[in-house]
Amino acid sequence: MSKKEDKEFTIEDLPGVGATTAEKLRDSGYDNLMSIATTSPGELVELTGVGENVAKRIIHVARTKLDMGFETGEDILKKREQIVKITTGCKVFDEMLGGGFETGSISECFGEFGSSKTQIAHALAVNVQLPREKGGADGMAVFIDGESTFRPERIKQFSEALGLDSLEVLKNIKIARAFNSDHQMLVAEKVEDLIKEGLPIKLIIVDSLTAHFRADFVGRGTLSERQQKLNKHMHVLMKLAAQYNICVYVTNQVMSRPDVFFGDPTAAIGGNIVGHNSQTRIYLRKGKKGSRVAKLIDSPHLPDSECVFMVTDKGIEDLKIK
Ligand code: GTP
Ligand code: MG
C-alpha cells in the first residue's frame, strides 16, 4: 500500500481552489503547480475571479509544495545538460544566444513586418536537422503555419547552401496550416501524437503565434478571453518543450505605435502573457543597408545584448565586410 502522502498534490488541493476555479485554471493552461507557482496574483484574479488575498495564498502554497523538493539540483543540472542549441547559421547571433536557440523552452522573436521572423524560422527548420557537432539537434521540425508563410523554395536554398539534399530536408519538416486561433491551438496539441509515433521532433515553429488571436478577438470586450486562450496555447507549447526537450520558436508582430519609444518590447502583441511564457525573447528590427538587428531582452541567464545580421539567399548570415 502506498502511503497517503505519496498521493500527488494537484491544483484542487490548493486552498481556495474548488472545482470551478480548478476548471477555469485548467482551461487557461494552469494545470500544474509549477505554472501556478510562477504566475502573478493579478493574473489569477483576472482568470478565475478569486480575491487578491486568495490568489496570493494559492500561489504561496503552490510555491511551498514545489520547494519541498520534487526536483533536486542534480535533476535540474541533468535537464540543463540535455539542452541542445540550434544554430542560426550566423556567428554573432549564436554568440548572443549562448550557442543558438535552445531546446526545452519557448523562444520568441518579435518585430515589425520584414524584420526576418519568418526567415529565421526557415533557417532553424533546416539547421535543426544537422548533426549536433554542426549545430543541429539531429531532429525534425514542425511548422505551424498561421499566415501561409512556409516557402519550400527557401528551404531548398538554405539546404543547398549547407550541402544538404533539399528533398530529404523537406521530408523532415511537417507543415500544418492553422486557419484560426482555435485550430492553431488544436494543431499544437496534435504535435504530441507525432512525437508519440516516434518522430524525432526537436523544433516546433509557430509563425505567427499571435496573428490569429489578434484577428479572432477584436474589440475590448473579448480581450481577457483572448489572453486566456493565448495563455493556454502557450502552456501547451511550453509543456511540449519541457517534456520532450524541444525548441519552440514563436513569432509575434509588434503593433505599430509611433507614440511609443522605439523598441519598446511592451508593444508586442499578447503583452504580458506572451512575454511571461517565453524564456528567450528577441526583438528584431531593420538595420542599415538591408541588415537586421536582433536584441536579446531580459534573458534569465544571458546578458542583454544585440547583434547585426543579414538575410541572404543562403540563410541567416554574418555581415560581410566589403
Ligand atoms: P512579417 O511576417 O510580415 O511580419 O515579416 P517577417 O519578420 O516574418 O519578415 P520575413 O522573415 O518574411 O522577411 C525578412 C526579410 O528577409 C525580407 O525583408 C527580405 O529582405 C528577406 N527575404 C525574404 N525572402 C527572401 C529571399 O527569398 N531571398 C533573400 N535573399 N532575402 C529574402
Ligand atoms: Mg513572417
Short mmCIF file of C-alpha atoms and ligand atoms in Angstrom, two decimals:
data_model
loop_
_atom_site.label_atom_id
_atom_site.label_comp_id
_atom_site.label_asym_id
_atom_site.label_seq_id
_atom_site.Cartn_x
_atom_site.Cartn_y
_atom_site.Cartn_z
CA MET A 1 0.00 0.00 0.00
CA SER A 2 1.31 3.43 -0.84
CA LYS A 3 1.34 5.96 1.94
CA LYS A 4 -1.22 8.74 1.89
CA GLU A 5 1.34 11.50 1.43
CA ASP A 6 2.58 9.80 -1.72
CA LYS A 7 -0.57 10.91 -3.47
CA GLU A 8 0.23 13.62 -5.97
CA PHE A 9 -0.66 17.13 -4.87
CA THR A 10 -2.91 18.57 -7.57
CA ILE A 11 -4.24 22.06 -8.15
CA GLU A 12 -7.53 21.06 -6.47
CA ASP A 13 -5.57 20.54 -3.26
CA LEU A 14 -4.61 24.22 -3.16
CA PRO A 15 -6.53 26.24 -0.55
CA GLY A 16 -9.39 28.17 -2.10
CA VAL A 17 -9.39 26.18 -5.31
CA GLY A 18 -12.73 24.47 -5.72
CA ALA A 19 -13.93 22.55 -8.74
CA THR A 20 -14.99 25.68 -10.65
CA THR A 21 -11.76 27.56 -10.03
CA ALA A 22 -9.76 24.46 -10.92
CA GLU A 23 -11.65 24.19 -14.19
CA LYS A 24 -11.01 27.84 -15.01
CA LEU A 25 -7.34 27.39 -14.23
CA ARG A 26 -7.07 24.28 -16.38
CA ASP A 27 -8.89 26.00 -19.25
CA SER A 28 -6.28 28.73 -19.15
CA GLY A 29 -3.41 26.28 -19.16
CA TYR A 30 -2.69 26.42 -15.43
CA ASP A 31 -2.92 22.70 -14.91
CA ASN A 32 0.07 22.11 -12.65
CA LEU A 33 1.70 23.57 -9.57
CA MET A 34 4.66 24.95 -11.47
CA SER A 35 2.50 27.13 -13.71
CA ILE A 36 0.61 28.49 -10.71
CA ALA A 37 3.73 28.99 -8.61
CA THR A 38 5.23 31.12 -11.34
CA THR A 39 2.23 33.30 -12.12
CA SER A 40 1.21 36.60 -10.55
CA PRO A 41 -1.73 37.21 -8.19
CA GLY A 42 -3.20 39.69 -10.69
CA GLU A 43 -3.21 37.05 -13.39
CA LEU A 44 -5.06 34.58 -11.16
CA VAL A 45 -7.58 37.21 -10.12
CA GLU A 46 -8.28 38.03 -13.74
CA LEU A 47 -8.58 34.42 -14.84
CA THR A 48 -10.63 32.97 -12.01
CA GLY A 49 -12.33 35.85 -10.25
CA VAL A 50 -10.94 34.89 -6.83
CA GLY A 51 -9.97 37.72 -4.47
CA GLU A 52 -6.44 39.06 -4.41
CA ASN A 53 -5.63 37.57 -0.98
CA VAL A 54 -6.89 34.16 -2.00
CA ALA A 55 -4.79 34.38 -5.16
CA LYS A 56 -1.69 35.23 -3.14
CA ARG A 57 -2.29 32.29 -0.83
CA ILE A 58 -2.82 29.89 -3.76
CA ILE A 59 0.50 30.96 -5.25
CA HIS A 60 2.24 30.80 -1.89
CA VAL A 61 1.09 27.23 -1.23
CA ALA A 62 1.95 26.13 -4.77
CA ARG A 63 5.45 27.50 -4.21
CA THR A 64 5.86 25.80 -0.84
CA LYS A 65 4.80 22.50 -2.29
CA LEU A 66 7.36 22.82 -5.03
CA ASP A 67 10.01 23.93 -2.56
CA MET A 68 9.64 20.60 -0.77
CA GLY A 69 11.91 19.34 -3.46
CA PHE A 70 10.18 17.38 -6.17
CA GLU A 71 13.31 18.12 -8.17
CA THR A 72 16.84 18.08 -6.89
CA GLY A 73 19.63 20.33 -8.05
CA GLU A 74 21.05 17.33 -9.80
CA ASP A 75 17.78 16.85 -11.73
CA ILE A 76 17.96 20.44 -12.91
CA LEU A 77 21.61 20.06 -13.84
CA LYS A 78 20.79 16.95 -15.86
CA LYS A 79 17.99 18.81 -17.62
CA ARG A 80 20.30 21.73 -18.42
CA GLU A 81 22.85 19.29 -19.80
CA GLN A 82 20.27 17.87 -22.19
CA ILE A 83 19.61 21.26 -23.74
CA VAL A 84 20.69 21.41 -27.36
CA LYS A 85 21.41 24.73 -29.01
CA ILE A 86 20.32 25.06 -32.60
CA THR A 87 22.49 27.29 -34.72
CA THR A 88 21.04 30.23 -36.63
CA GLY A 89 23.88 29.89 -39.10
CA CYS A 90 25.12 33.32 -38.05
CA LYS A 91 28.07 33.50 -35.66
CA VAL A 92 27.20 36.72 -33.85
CA PHE A 93 23.55 35.69 -33.48
CA ASP A 94 24.57 32.33 -31.98
CA GLU A 95 27.01 34.05 -29.64
CA MET A 96 24.31 36.40 -28.44
CA LEU A 97 22.15 33.36 -27.61
CA GLY A 98 24.97 31.50 -25.89
CA GLY A 99 25.19 28.99 -28.74
CA GLY A 100 21.84 29.08 -30.51
CA PHE A 101 18.10 28.61 -29.98
CA GLU A 102 17.63 26.27 -27.00
CA THR A 103 15.60 23.11 -26.75
CA GLY A 104 13.44 22.74 -23.66
CA SER A 105 11.81 26.15 -23.76
CA ILE A 106 9.98 28.75 -25.84
CA SER A 107 11.89 31.41 -27.77
CA GLU A 108 10.02 34.35 -29.20
CA CYS A 109 11.09 36.68 -31.99
CA PHE A 110 9.01 39.81 -32.25
CA GLY A 111 9.31 42.70 -34.62
CA GLU A 112 7.65 44.62 -37.42
CA PHE A 113 6.91 43.19 -40.90
CA GLY A 114 10.02 42.23 -42.81
CA SER A 115 12.17 42.13 -39.69
CA SER A 116 13.05 38.48 -40.55
CA LYS A 117 10.98 36.45 -38.09
CA THR A 118 9.89 34.01 -40.82
CA GLN A 119 13.33 33.76 -42.39
CA ILE A 120 14.83 32.73 -39.06
CA ALA A 121 12.09 30.10 -38.76
CA HIS A 122 13.09 28.64 -42.14
CA ALA A 123 16.78 28.63 -41.21
CA LEU A 124 16.05 26.80 -37.95
CA ALA A 125 13.83 24.24 -39.74
CA VAL A 126 16.86 23.30 -41.83
CA ASN A 127 19.56 23.65 -39.17
CA VAL A 128 17.74 21.51 -36.58
CA GLN A 129 18.34 18.58 -38.93
CA LEU A 130 22.12 18.97 -38.78
CA PRO A 131 24.13 16.67 -36.52
CA ARG A 132 24.97 18.00 -33.05
CA GLU A 133 28.56 18.79 -33.89
CA LYS A 134 27.37 21.07 -36.68
CA GLY A 135 24.95 22.99 -34.53
CA GLY A 136 21.85 20.90 -35.12
CA ALA A 137 19.79 18.56 -32.98
CA ASP A 138 19.56 15.57 -35.35
CA GLY A 139 15.85 16.21 -35.39
CA MET A 140 12.76 17.05 -37.38
CA ALA A 141 10.76 20.28 -37.44
CA VAL A 142 7.06 21.02 -37.19
CA PHE A 143 5.95 24.26 -38.82
CA ILE A 144 2.59 25.53 -37.59
CA ASP A 145 1.78 27.97 -40.32
CA GLY A 146 -0.87 30.53 -39.50
CA GLU A 147 -0.05 33.00 -42.23
CA SER A 148 0.84 30.76 -45.20
CA THR A 149 4.42 31.86 -44.98
CA PHE A 150 6.13 28.50 -45.35
CA ARG A 151 8.21 28.51 -48.56
CA PRO A 152 9.74 25.19 -49.70
CA GLU A 153 11.89 27.17 -52.16
CA ARG A 154 13.63 28.90 -49.25
CA ILE A 155 14.22 25.55 -47.53
CA LYS A 156 15.76 24.32 -50.77
CA GLN A 157 18.07 27.33 -50.96
CA PHE A 158 19.14 27.09 -47.32
CA SER A 159 19.69 23.31 -47.56
CA GLU A 160 21.78 23.57 -50.68
CA ALA A 161 23.94 26.26 -49.10
CA LEU A 162 24.76 23.68 -46.42
CA GLY A 163 25.35 20.91 -48.95
CA LEU A 164 22.25 19.00 -47.83
CA ASP A 165 19.80 17.07 -50.01
CA SER A 166 16.90 19.51 -50.06
CA LEU A 167 14.26 16.86 -50.70
CA GLU A 168 15.37 14.96 -47.61
CA VAL A 169 15.31 18.17 -45.63
CA LEU A 170 11.80 18.96 -46.83
CA LYS A 171 10.64 15.49 -45.83
CA ASN A 172 11.75 16.19 -42.30
CA ILE A 173 9.57 19.27 -41.94
CA LYS A 174 5.92 18.67 -41.07
CA ILE A 175 3.78 21.61 -42.03
CA ALA A 176 0.37 22.21 -40.54
CA ARG A 177 -1.74 25.13 -41.66
CA ALA A 178 -3.71 26.81 -38.89
CA PHE A 179 -6.87 28.53 -40.10
CA ASN A 180 -7.91 30.32 -36.93
CA SER A 181 -6.87 30.56 -33.29
CA ASP A 182 -8.87 27.53 -32.14
CA HIS A 183 -7.49 25.46 -34.97
CA GLN A 184 -3.98 26.62 -34.12
CA MET A 185 -4.46 25.51 -30.51
CA LEU A 186 -5.68 22.12 -31.67
CA VAL A 187 -2.79 21.68 -34.09
CA ALA A 188 -0.31 22.41 -31.31
CA GLU A 189 -1.91 19.73 -29.15
CA LYS A 190 -1.70 17.26 -32.03
CA VAL A 191 2.07 17.62 -32.23
CA GLU A 192 2.27 15.25 -29.29
CA ASP A 193 0.77 12.49 -31.47
CA LEU A 194 3.67 12.87 -33.92
CA ILE A 195 6.15 12.58 -31.06
CA LYS A 196 4.39 9.52 -29.69
CA GLU A 197 4.57 7.94 -33.15
CA GLY A 198 8.30 8.16 -32.67
CA LEU A 199 9.20 11.10 -34.89
CA PRO A 200 12.30 12.85 -33.52
CA ILE A 201 10.73 16.32 -33.36
CA LYS A 202 13.26 18.80 -31.98
CA LEU A 203 11.76 22.07 -33.25
CA ILE A 204 8.23 23.45 -33.28
CA ILE A 205 7.69 26.70 -35.14
CA VAL A 206 4.57 28.79 -34.67
CA ASP A 207 4.50 31.55 -37.28
CA SER A 208 2.69 33.64 -36.23
CA LEU A 209 1.84 32.88 -32.63
CA THR A 210 -0.47 35.85 -32.23
CA ALA A 211 -1.90 36.87 -35.62
CA HIS A 212 -5.00 34.66 -35.46
CA PHE A 213 -5.65 35.55 -31.85
CA ARG A 214 -5.43 39.19 -32.73
CA ALA A 215 -7.86 38.80 -35.63
CA ASP A 216 -10.30 36.49 -33.83
CA PHE A 217 -10.70 38.62 -30.74
CA VAL A 218 -11.20 42.15 -31.93
CA GLY A 219 -12.67 44.68 -29.56
CA ARG A 220 -12.02 45.19 -25.90
CA GLY A 221 -14.81 43.00 -24.54
CA THR A 222 -13.02 39.87 -25.66
CA LEU A 223 -9.51 40.85 -24.65
CA SER A 224 -9.38 38.77 -21.49
CA GLU A 225 -10.80 35.76 -23.32
CA ARG A 226 -8.10 36.20 -25.93
CA GLN A 227 -5.39 36.37 -23.29
CA GLN A 228 -6.75 33.27 -21.57
CA LYS A 229 -6.68 31.29 -24.78
CA LEU A 230 -3.27 32.55 -25.72
CA ASN A 231 -2.04 31.57 -22.28
CA LYS A 232 -3.49 28.10 -22.66
CA HIS A 233 -1.92 27.75 -26.10
CA MET A 234 1.47 28.78 -24.74
CA HIS A 235 1.22 26.33 -21.88
CA VAL A 236 0.63 23.51 -24.34
CA LEU A 237 3.75 24.62 -26.21
CA MET A 238 5.74 25.02 -23.01
CA LYS A 239 4.82 21.54 -21.89
CA LEU A 240 5.90 20.05 -25.22
CA ALA A 241 9.17 21.97 -24.98
CA ALA A 242 9.94 20.82 -21.44
CA GLN A 243 8.62 17.29 -21.61
CA TYR A 244 10.24 16.31 -24.89
CA ASN A 245 13.22 18.69 -24.87
CA ILE A 246 12.05 20.57 -27.96
CA CYS A 247 12.92 24.06 -29.15
CA VAL A 248 9.70 26.03 -29.59
CA TYR A 249 10.20 29.08 -31.82
CA VAL A 250 7.29 31.53 -31.99
CA THR A 251 6.92 34.77 -33.88
CA ASN A 252 5.00 37.82 -32.83
CA GLN A 253 4.35 41.07 -34.65
CA VAL A 254 4.56 44.39 -32.93
CA MET A 255 1.79 46.89 -33.20
CA SER A 256 2.92 49.97 -34.99
CA ARG A 257 2.76 52.59 -32.29
CA PRO A 258 4.77 55.63 -33.27
CA ASP A 259 3.91 57.22 -29.94
CA VAL A 260 5.84 54.55 -28.08
CA PHE A 261 9.59 54.75 -27.58
CA PHE A 262 11.21 52.87 -30.43
CA GLY A 263 11.93 49.31 -29.50
CA ASP A 264 9.64 49.19 -26.50
CA PRO A 265 9.05 45.45 -26.03
CA THR A 266 5.72 46.02 -24.34
CA ALA A 267 4.30 46.86 -27.73
CA ALA A 268 4.47 43.18 -28.72
CA ILE A 269 1.07 41.62 -29.22
CA GLY A 270 -0.14 39.46 -26.39
CA GLY A 271 1.67 41.65 -23.88
CA ASN A 272 2.48 40.04 -20.56
CA ILE A 273 1.04 36.64 -21.38
CA VAL A 274 3.37 36.03 -24.29
CA GLY A 275 6.38 37.69 -22.67
CA HIS A 276 5.89 35.80 -19.43
CA ASN A 277 5.77 32.44 -21.16
CA SER A 278 8.73 32.92 -23.48
CA GLN A 279 12.04 32.17 -21.81
CA THR A 280 14.03 33.81 -24.59
CA ARG A 281 12.73 36.98 -26.23
CA ILE A 282 14.37 38.63 -29.17
CA TYR A 283 13.36 41.96 -30.61
CA LEU A 284 14.08 42.25 -34.34
CA ARG A 285 14.26 45.40 -36.41
CA LYS A 286 15.58 46.61 -39.71
CA GLY A 287 19.11 47.99 -39.64
CA LYS A 288 21.31 49.93 -42.02
CA LYS A 289 21.86 48.83 -45.63
CA GLY A 290 19.40 45.96 -45.58
CA SER A 291 20.79 44.44 -42.39
CA ARG A 292 18.67 43.27 -39.47
CA VAL A 293 19.27 43.87 -35.78
CA ALA A 294 18.41 41.29 -33.11
CA LYS A 295 18.24 42.34 -29.49
CA LEU A 296 18.03 39.89 -26.61
CA ILE A 297 15.55 41.04 -23.97
CA ASP A 298 15.52 40.05 -20.28
CA SER A 299 17.13 36.66 -20.64
CA PRO A 300 17.35 34.79 -17.33
CA HIS A 301 20.91 33.60 -17.91
CA LEU A 302 22.39 35.72 -20.69
CA PRO A 303 23.39 39.39 -20.74
CA ASP A 304 21.18 41.80 -22.68
CA SER A 305 22.93 42.41 -25.97
CA GLU A 306 22.30 42.92 -29.65
CA CYS A 307 23.79 41.82 -32.94
CA VAL A 308 23.55 42.68 -36.61
CA PHE A 309 22.94 40.08 -39.32
CA MET A 310 21.85 39.66 -42.93
CA VAL A 311 19.16 37.57 -44.57
CA THR A 312 20.65 36.24 -47.80
CA ASP A 313 19.91 33.52 -50.35
CA LYS A 314 21.96 31.17 -48.16
CA GLY A 315 20.26 31.82 -44.86
CA ILE A 316 20.93 33.95 -41.81
CA GLU A 317 24.47 35.22 -42.13
CA ASP A 318 27.03 37.45 -40.51
CA LEU A 319 27.63 40.85 -42.06
CA LYS A 320 30.29 40.68 -44.70
CA ILE A 321 32.84 43.48 -44.54
CA LYS A 322 33.21 44.68 -48.08
P1 GTP B 1 6.04 39.63 -41.32
O1 GTP B 1 5.71 38.17 -41.28
O2 GTP B 1 5.46 40.32 -42.49
O3 GTP B 1 5.72 40.32 -40.05
O4 GTP B 1 7.65 39.78 -41.52
P2 GTP B 1 8.85 38.84 -41.10
O5 GTP B 1 9.51 39.43 -39.90
O6 GTP B 1 8.42 37.42 -40.99
O7 GTP B 1 9.87 39.02 -42.32
P3 GTP B 1 10.43 37.89 -43.27
O8 GTP B 1 11.25 36.95 -42.47
O9 GTP B 1 9.37 37.33 -44.11
O10 GTP B 1 11.38 38.73 -44.26
C1 GTP B 1 12.53 39.39 -43.79
C2 GTP B 1 13.42 39.78 -44.91
O11 GTP B 1 14.05 38.63 -45.48
C3 GTP B 1 12.76 40.44 -46.10
O12 GTP B 1 12.56 41.79 -45.85
C4 GTP B 1 13.80 40.22 -47.17
O13 GTP B 1 14.81 41.20 -47.07
C5 GTP B 1 14.43 38.90 -46.78
N1 GTP B 1 13.98 37.83 -47.68
C6 GTP B 1 12.76 37.27 -47.73
N2 GTP B 1 12.71 36.34 -48.73
C7 GTP B 1 13.93 36.35 -49.29
C8 GTP B 1 14.51 35.61 -50.37
O14 GTP B 1 13.89 34.75 -50.98
N3 GTP B 1 15.83 35.87 -50.66
C9 GTP B 1 16.56 36.79 -49.98
N4 GTP B 1 17.83 36.99 -50.30
N5 GTP B 1 16.02 37.50 -48.97
C10 GTP B 1 14.74 37.28 -48.63
MG MG B 2 6.59 36.46 -41.27
#
